[in-house]
Amino acid sequence: DRRDNVATANAQVFIQDTFPPMMTAAVWDGVLLTLTFNEPVVIPAGGTAITVHNPSDPDVDAEIIAVTTGNSVASGNQLIITLTGAQNTDVSPLFVDGADDEFLYNDDANAVDEEQHALIDWDGIADETGNQWSEFNPTLSSSDRGMEAGPIDPDTRRWEVVAPRFLAVNAVGPFTYSVQTSGYLDANAANGDDDGTVTYTLSFTHPIDVANANAFSTPIAVHPSYTLPITTLISESTATAAGVTLMNALFTIDFGDDGADAFVIATTPVSATEAHGAFALSADYRVITLTITGLADVAGSILFNTTEVGLATLIDSSITGTQTASGTFVWQNTN
């Protein structure tokens, strides 16, 4: 250089990383909020929080979500936060179309439809060297110590920088369900199911709302084992009178396509108009498993393309509040 200093082959230049992590992707699927960054991130000791904003009104309409080692996992460049049912319900309306559909655009692998977006701030999320956006402030710093100095009181902010925000995509999708049939076998197709027992698994795209009073949850809450808001596993059968009442309130059966039949208590024999049964709702409230037992391999058994099985009530999404219709559902011949 001008002072005649000569660099040797062993000269090294060290660059101090003082830049916080930048978000590169954010996806909410109704249960998980998955945040991807440009570098590995960590959850600060004691935890922190992120905020989800309505991008049309970010200063007023927002939800603060705690980020701790109890509800979140930081792995490499990704932070995955598991939201509670209440948080998912609160976050849902923050994803919006915006004026003139400003925040409605295709932002995932599904090219068929467009997705709503919400605004995320992550000021408290740190990179591996401890940098985070909470150290920055758009107002004038109380000192000019420069970037070589860490923030200490009363100098709790560095630089005059507005922390960035990122638009997260709503990947929840519409509230629908699919049906998978198991256990149906009719060697004699004219008579119906060989052993009289068939199971229907209904898989919903959103958790079912059993916390609030609605057409599906209210009959469950009438049962002596459950009280709103329901937070426990739900599993009942026709072994008890209360179970019979609940089964008939939630599901419909019609063996011969000649009018509604019914569930009866397990001590009453099944017939061409009466069945035994059981149902369970999964721990995540997304899957109903319904088992129906009728006559075996005779006229009046469960018969594909004749017997109708369905939901007796509307079912509400715990995320969006939208509903699926009651009525019979399509099931499969699993011969």
Tab-separated table of C-alpha atoms in Angstrom:
chain	number	residue	atom	x	y	z
A	1	ASP	CA	0.000	0.000	0.000
A	2	ARG	CA	1.103	3.665	0.104
A	3	ARG	CA	2.952	3.022	3.362
A	4	ASP	CA	4.890	0.163	1.786
A	5	ASN	CA	3.025	-2.550	3.716
A	6	VAL	CA	3.093	-5.751	1.669
A	7	ALA	CA	0.472	-8.450	1.900
A	8	THR	CA	1.841	-11.959	2.311
A	9	ALA	CA	0.348	-15.182	1.041
A	10	ASN	CA	-1.035	-15.787	4.509
A	11	ALA	CA	-2.929	-12.513	4.794
A	12	GLN	CA	-6.572	-12.972	5.794
A	13	VAL	CA	-9.467	-10.565	5.750
A	14	PHE	CA	-12.258	-11.058	8.285
A	15	ILE	CA	-15.714	-9.670	7.607
A	16	GLN	CA	-18.039	-9.241	10.534
A	17	ASP	CA	-21.608	-10.409	9.909
A	18	THR	CA	-23.954	-7.783	11.331
A	19	PHE	CA	-26.883	-8.396	8.990
A	20	PRO	CA	-30.035	-10.134	10.326
A	21	PRO	CA	-31.715	-13.048	8.530
A	22	MET	CA	-33.868	-12.241	5.496
A	23	MET	CA	-37.046	-14.213	4.890
A	24	THR	CA	-37.328	-15.891	1.487
A	25	ALA	CA	-40.596	-17.837	1.864
A	26	ALA	CA	-43.523	-18.057	4.283
A	27	VAL	CA	-46.378	-20.568	4.089
A	28	TRP	CA	-49.365	-21.142	6.403
A	29	ASP	CA	-51.200	-24.460	5.961
A	30	GLY	CA	-53.779	-24.127	8.710
A	31	VAL	CA	-51.626	-25.846	11.329
A	32	LEU	CA	-48.009	-24.882	10.637
A	33	LEU	CA	-46.430	-21.557	9.747
A	34	THR	CA	-43.241	-22.427	7.874
A	35	LEU	CA	-40.725	-19.602	7.506
A	36	THR	CA	-37.645	-19.956	5.297
A	37	PHE	CA	-34.635	-17.651	5.535
A	38	ASN	CA	-31.449	-16.955	3.598
A	39	GLU	CA	-29.302	-18.345	6.417
A	40	PRO	CA	-29.630	-20.595	9.482
A	41	VAL	CA	-31.766	-19.113	12.256
A	42	VAL	CA	-32.140	-19.736	15.981
A	43	ILE	CA	-34.822	-19.160	18.572
A	44	PRO	CA	-33.372	-16.709	21.140
A	45	ALA	CA	-33.037	-17.931	24.719
A	46	GLY	CA	-36.328	-17.336	26.481
A	47	GLY	CA	-38.221	-17.241	23.190
A	48	THR	CA	-39.488	-14.384	21.073
A	49	ALA	CA	-42.489	-13.618	18.871
A	50	ILE	CA	-43.495	-12.933	15.317
A	51	THR	CA	-46.457	-10.863	14.196
A	52	VAL	CA	-48.910	-11.643	11.408
A	53	HIS	CA	-50.553	-8.519	9.960
A	54	ASN	CA	-53.443	-7.831	7.636
A	55	PRO	CA	-51.464	-6.160	4.826
A	56	SER	CA	-54.391	-3.845	4.094
A	57	ASP	CA	-54.339	-2.514	7.668
A	58	PRO	CA	-51.074	-3.692	9.254
A	59	ASP	CA	-50.965	-1.243	12.146
A	60	VAL	CA	-54.372	-2.229	13.520
A	61	ASP	CA	-55.216	-5.783	12.458
A	62	ALA	CA	-52.532	-8.188	13.689
A	63	GLU	CA	-51.858	-11.353	15.695
A	64	ILE	CA	-48.773	-11.808	17.868
A	65	ILE	CA	-47.538	-15.416	17.945
A	66	ALA	CA	-45.047	-16.584	20.557
A	67	VAL	CA	-42.034	-18.479	19.228
A	68	THR	CA	-40.502	-20.852	21.787
A	69	THR	CA	-38.784	-24.211	21.780
A	70	GLY	CA	-42.139	-25.606	22.900
A	71	ASN	CA	-44.101	-24.692	19.764
A	72	SER	CA	-41.352	-24.103	17.199
A	73	VAL	CA	-38.418	-25.880	15.590
A	74	ALA	CA	-35.471	-24.092	13.990
A	75	SER	CA	-33.607	-26.341	11.570
A	76	GLY	CA	-31.070	-24.799	9.251
A	77	ASN	CA	-32.670	-22.013	7.235
A	78	GLN	CA	-36.188	-22.980	8.278
A	79	LEU	CA	-38.348	-22.104	11.279
A	80	ILE	CA	-41.563	-24.113	11.710
A	81	ILE	CA	-44.144	-22.811	14.173
A	82	THR	CA	-47.094	-24.962	15.271
A	83	LEU	CA	-50.136	-22.749	15.819
A	84	THR	CA	-52.938	-23.528	18.257
A	85	GLY	CA	-56.511	-23.874	17.061
A	86	ALA	CA	-57.318	-20.409	18.393
A	87	GLN	CA	-54.284	-18.902	16.667
A	88	ASN	CA	-55.240	-20.482	13.351
A	89	THR	CA	-58.742	-19.057	13.715
A	90	ASP	CA	-57.344	-15.599	14.512
A	91	VAL	CA	-54.776	-15.673	11.715
A	92	SER	CA	-57.184	-16.764	8.987
A	93	PRO	CA	-58.894	-13.371	8.390
A	94	LEU	CA	-55.494	-11.642	8.223
A	95	PHE	CA	-54.921	-13.300	4.841
A	96	VAL	CA	-56.783	-11.036	2.420
A	97	ASP	CA	-57.364	-10.230	-1.246
A	98	GLY	CA	-56.607	-6.540	-0.715
A	99	ALA	CA	-57.888	-3.598	-2.702
A	100	ASP	CA	-58.145	-4.525	-6.380
A	101	ASP	CA	-56.894	-8.018	-5.427
A	102	GLU	CA	-53.494	-6.553	-4.566
A	103	PHE	CA	-52.629	-9.485	-2.293
A	104	LEU	CA	-54.375	-12.235	-4.283
A	105	TYR	CA	-52.042	-14.000	-6.675
A	106	ASN	CA	-50.672	-17.440	-7.505
A	107	ASP	CA	-47.870	-18.189	-5.059
A	108	ASP	CA	-47.582	-21.988	-4.760
A	109	ALA	CA	-47.231	-25.143	-6.829
A	110	ASN	CA	-50.961	-25.178	-7.585
A	111	ALA	CA	-51.366	-23.146	-10.755
A	112	VAL	CA	-55.147	-23.543	-10.753
A	113	ASP	CA	-56.045	-20.862	-8.226
A	114	GLU	CA	-54.682	-17.769	-6.527
A	115	GLU	CA	-53.867	-17.401	-2.848
A	116	GLN	CA	-54.452	-14.692	-0.273
A	117	HIS	CA	-51.526	-13.222	1.639
A	118	ALA	CA	-50.718	-11.776	5.048
A	119	LEU	CA	-47.753	-9.755	6.236
A	120	ILE	CA	-45.116	-11.249	8.571
A	121	ASP	CA	-42.548	-9.485	10.731
A	122	TRP	CA	-39.784	-11.472	12.381
A	123	ASP	CA	-37.856	-8.811	14.278
A	124	GLY	CA	-37.000	-11.165	17.161
A	125	ILE	CA	-35.681	-14.089	15.097
A	126	ALA	CA	-31.878	-14.233	15.183
A	127	ASP	CA	-29.242	-15.718	12.932
A	128	GLU	CA	-26.481	-17.909	14.362
A	129	THR	CA	-24.362	-14.881	15.272
A	130	GLY	CA	-27.233	-13.218	17.128
A	131	ASN	CA	-28.224	-10.569	14.581
A	132	GLN	CA	-31.913	-9.675	14.547
A	133	TRP	CA	-34.034	-6.902	13.136
A	134	SER	CA	-35.115	-5.763	16.603
A	135	GLU	CA	-31.698	-4.101	16.814
A	136	PHE	CA	-32.664	-1.690	14.051
A	137	ASN	CA	-34.927	1.322	14.210
A	138	PRO	CA	-36.073	3.837	11.602
A	139	THR	CA	-35.560	6.677	14.070
A	140	LEU	CA	-32.240	8.362	14.786
A	141	SER	CA	-29.939	6.337	17.009
A	142	SER	CA	-29.049	7.797	20.393
A	143	SER	CA	-25.357	7.487	19.584
A	144	ASP	CA	-23.037	7.207	16.638
A	145	ARG	CA	-20.924	4.355	17.969
A	146	GLY	CA	-21.249	2.569	14.635
A	147	MET	CA	-21.762	-0.976	13.602
A	148	GLU	CA	-18.701	-2.291	15.418
A	149	ALA	CA	-20.547	-1.748	18.711
A	150	GLY	CA	-23.368	-3.977	19.859
A	151	PRO	CA	-26.603	-2.425	21.121
A	152	ILE	CA	-26.515	-1.695	24.845
A	153	ASP	CA	-28.649	0.598	26.987
A	154	PRO	CA	-29.407	3.376	26.396
A	155	ASP	CA	-28.236	2.753	22.863
A	156	THR	CA	-30.706	-0.054	22.185
A	157	ARG	CA	-30.978	0.439	18.430
A	158	ARG	CA	-28.474	0.516	15.562
A	159	TRP	CA	-28.749	2.457	12.309
A	160	GLU	CA	-31.683	4.227	10.792
A	161	VAL	CA	-33.258	1.238	9.049
A	162	VAL	CA	-36.864	0.121	8.633
A	163	ALA	CA	-37.035	-3.619	9.303
A	164	PRO	CA	-38.435	-5.580	6.356
A	165	ARG	CA	-41.714	-7.475	6.200
A	166	PHE	CA	-42.654	-10.482	4.062
A	167	LEU	CA	-45.927	-11.604	2.453
A	168	ALA	CA	-46.895	-15.116	3.600
A	169	VAL	CA	-49.092	-17.312	1.414
A	170	ASN	CA	-52.333	-18.915	2.600
A	171	ALA	CA	-51.939	-22.545	1.527
A	172	VAL	CA	-54.920	-23.794	3.525
A	173	GLY	CA	-57.204	-24.151	0.529
A	174	PRO	CA	-60.960	-24.823	0.578
A	175	PHE	CA	-62.690	-26.850	3.297
A	176	THR	CA	-63.569	-30.226	1.784
A	177	TYR	CA	-63.371	-33.899	2.696
A	178	SER	CA	-62.706	-37.226	1.013
A	179	VAL	CA	-63.966	-40.720	1.867
A	180	GLN	CA	-62.020	-43.968	1.954
A	181	THR	CA	-63.911	-47.261	2.381
A	182	SER	CA	-62.432	-50.376	3.984
A	183	GLY	CA	-63.799	-53.778	4.912
A	184	TYR	CA	-66.406	-54.069	2.162
A	185	LEU	CA	-66.468	-57.519	0.550
A	186	ASP	CA	-69.466	-59.031	-1.207
A	187	ALA	CA	-68.692	-62.454	-2.638
A	188	ASN	CA	-72.429	-62.714	-3.319
A	189	ALA	CA	-73.050	-59.308	-4.861
A	190	ALA	CA	-76.802	-59.605	-4.553
A	191	ASN	CA	-76.686	-59.837	-0.751
A	192	GLY	CA	-74.159	-57.176	0.184
A	193	ASP	CA	-71.238	-57.146	2.605
A	194	ASP	CA	-70.115	-60.584	3.729
A	195	ASP	CA	-69.610	-59.851	7.435
A	196	GLY	CA	-71.912	-56.845	7.689
A	197	THR	CA	-69.209	-54.427	8.932
A	198	VAL	CA	-67.796	-51.582	6.832
A	199	THR	CA	-65.579	-48.655	7.869
A	200	TYR	CA	-65.668	-45.194	6.285
A	201	THR	CA	-62.758	-42.796	6.865
A	202	LEU	CA	-63.617	-39.144	6.237
A	203	SER	CA	-60.514	-36.953	5.887
A	204	PHE	CA	-61.060	-33.191	6.103
A	205	THR	CA	-58.697	-30.546	4.749
A	206	HIS	CA	-59.185	-28.348	7.856
A	207	PRO	CA	-59.662	-29.265	11.523
A	208	ILE	CA	-63.344	-29.592	12.442
A	209	ASP	CA	-64.601	-26.930	14.836
A	210	VAL	CA	-65.579	-28.636	18.090
A	211	ALA	CA	-64.659	-25.698	20.303
A	212	ASN	CA	-67.666	-23.556	19.416
A	213	ALA	CA	-71.366	-24.361	19.331
A	214	ASN	CA	-72.431	-25.475	15.867
A	215	ALA	CA	-74.476	-28.182	14.159
A	216	PHE	CA	-71.800	-30.846	14.646
A	217	SER	CA	-70.359	-29.956	18.055
A	218	THR	CA	-73.612	-29.235	19.890
A	219	PRO	CA	-74.955	-32.835	19.750
A	220	ILE	CA	-71.543	-34.019	20.976
A	221	ALA	CA	-71.684	-31.581	23.900
A	222	VAL	CA	-75.110	-32.976	24.864
A	223	HIS	CA	-73.387	-36.296	25.546
A	224	PRO	CA	-72.412	-36.491	29.238
A	225	SER	CA	-68.730	-37.068	28.411
A	226	TYR	CA	-68.159	-33.775	26.562
A	227	THR	CA	-68.465	-30.061	27.251
A	228	LEU	CA	-67.792	-27.114	24.949
A	229	PRO	CA	-65.143	-26.129	24.140
A	230	ILE	CA	-64.156	-29.736	23.415
A	231	THR	CA	-60.405	-30.291	23.626
A	232	THR	CA	-60.323	-34.044	24.258
A	233	LEU	CA	-60.488	-37.087	22.017
A	234	ILE	CA	-63.996	-37.931	20.825
A	235	SER	CA	-64.961	-41.584	20.476
A	236	GLU	CA	-68.430	-43.100	20.890
A	237	SER	CA	-70.409	-46.182	19.922
A	238	THR	CA	-73.807	-47.823	20.180
A	239	ALA	CA	-72.682	-49.634	23.333
A	240	THR	CA	-74.598	-47.021	25.371
A	241	ALA	CA	-77.887	-45.193	24.968
A	242	ALA	CA	-76.063	-41.848	24.905
A	243	GLY	CA	-73.805	-43.188	22.170
A	244	VAL	CA	-76.815	-44.302	20.110
A	245	THR	CA	-78.361	-40.843	20.404
A	246	LEU	CA	-75.121	-39.206	19.292
A	247	MET	CA	-74.580	-41.587	16.365
A	248	ASN	CA	-78.083	-40.875	15.054
A	249	ALA	CA	-77.569	-37.134	15.510
A	250	LEU	CA	-74.363	-37.071	13.475
A	251	PHE	CA	-74.764	-39.756	10.793
A	252	THR	CA	-77.405	-41.175	8.494
A	253	ILE	CA	-77.795	-44.689	7.077
A	254	ASP	CA	-80.249	-46.158	4.590
A	255	PHE	CA	-79.596	-49.812	3.813
A	256	GLY	CA	-82.125	-50.395	1.057
A	257	ASP	CA	-82.561	-46.933	-0.442
A	258	ASP	CA	-86.080	-46.930	0.975
A	259	GLY	CA	-85.878	-44.353	3.726
A	260	ALA	CA	-83.714	-43.522	6.711
A	261	ASP	CA	-82.694	-46.381	8.997
A	262	ALA	CA	-81.198	-45.995	12.456
A	263	PHE	CA	-78.490	-46.988	14.890
A	264	VAL	CA	-79.691	-49.049	17.853
A	265	ILE	CA	-78.097	-50.066	21.124
A	266	ALA	CA	-75.711	-53.000	20.902
A	267	THR	CA	-78.014	-55.312	22.879
A	268	THR	CA	-80.653	-55.016	20.139
A	269	PRO	CA	-79.999	-57.321	17.165
A	270	VAL	CA	-79.250	-55.643	13.852
A	271	SER	CA	-81.817	-55.872	11.079
A	272	ALA	CA	-82.522	-54.545	7.612
A	273	THR	CA	-83.391	-51.203	9.226
A	274	GLU	CA	-81.197	-51.151	12.340
A	275	ALA	CA	-77.424	-51.063	12.775
A	276	HIS	CA	-74.684	-50.943	15.380
A	277	GLY	CA	-71.784	-48.570	14.979
A	278	ALA	CA	-68.922	-46.530	16.353
A	279	PHE	CA	-67.081	-43.382	15.408
A	280	ALA	CA	-63.932	-41.535	16.451
A	281	LEU	CA	-62.554	-38.096	15.694
A	282	SER	CA	-58.758	-37.930	15.406
A	283	ALA	CA	-56.661	-35.894	17.833
A	284	ASP	CA	-56.120	-33.189	15.198
A	285	TYR	CA	-59.880	-33.110	14.500
A	286	ARG	CA	-59.320	-33.753	10.789
A	287	VAL	CA	-60.380	-37.393	10.420
A	288	ILE	CA	-63.684	-39.109	11.280
A	289	THR	CA	-63.583	-42.903	11.344
A	290	LEU	CA	-67.112	-44.339	11.130
A	291	THR	CA	-67.780	-48.072	11.425
A	292	ILE	CA	-71.230	-49.502	10.669
A	293	THR	CA	-72.350	-53.072	11.398
A	294	GLY	CA	-75.541	-54.455	9.859
A	295	LEU	CA	-76.751	-57.835	8.708
A	296	ALA	CA	-74.148	-60.123	7.151
A	297	ASP	CA	-74.463	-61.450	3.592
A	298	VAL	CA	-78.246	-61.398	3.330
A	299	ALA	CA	-80.827	-59.106	1.812
A	300	GLY	CA	-80.723	-55.911	3.850
A	301	SER	CA	-76.933	-55.962	4.350
A	302	ILE	CA	-74.729	-53.005	3.455
A	303	LEU	CA	-74.837	-53.145	-0.341
A	304	PHE	CA	-72.668	-51.080	-2.662
A	305	ASN	CA	-74.596	-48.693	-4.918
A	306	THR	CA	-77.717	-49.184	-2.793
A	307	THR	CA	-76.881	-48.426	0.830
A	308	GLU	CA	-76.501	-44.710	1.536
A	309	VAL	CA	-74.329	-43.374	4.357
A	310	GLY	CA	-73.951	-39.707	5.178
A	311	LEU	CA	-73.509	-36.793	7.526
A	312	ALA	CA	-76.607	-35.639	9.357
A	313	THR	CA	-75.239	-32.163	10.079
A	314	LEU	CA	-73.213	-29.378	8.565
A	315	ILE	CA	-69.564	-29.412	9.656
A	316	ASP	CA	-67.628	-26.191	10.328
A	317	SER	CA	-63.954	-25.532	9.659
A	318	SER	CA	-62.128	-24.394	12.788
A	319	ILE	CA	-59.858	-22.268	10.603
A	320	THR	CA	-62.099	-20.397	8.195
A	321	GLY	CA	-65.597	-21.031	9.574
A	322	THR	CA	-66.747	-22.345	6.192
A	323	GLN	CA	-68.952	-25.422	6.138
A	324	THR	CA	-69.333	-28.742	4.377
A	325	ALA	CA	-72.865	-29.802	3.524
A	326	SER	CA	-74.804	-32.540	5.229
A	327	GLY	CA	-76.113	-35.465	3.196
A	328	THR	CA	-74.937	-38.768	1.790
A	329	PHE	CA	-71.342	-39.213	0.700
A	330	VAL	CA	-69.812	-41.265	-2.084
A	331	TRP	CA	-68.132	-44.472	-0.938
A	332	GLN	CA	-66.172	-47.150	-2.766
A	333	ASN	CA	-66.582	-50.842	-3.548
A	334	THR	CA	-63.375	-52.328	-2.112
A	335	ASN	CA	-63.907	-55.878	-3.326
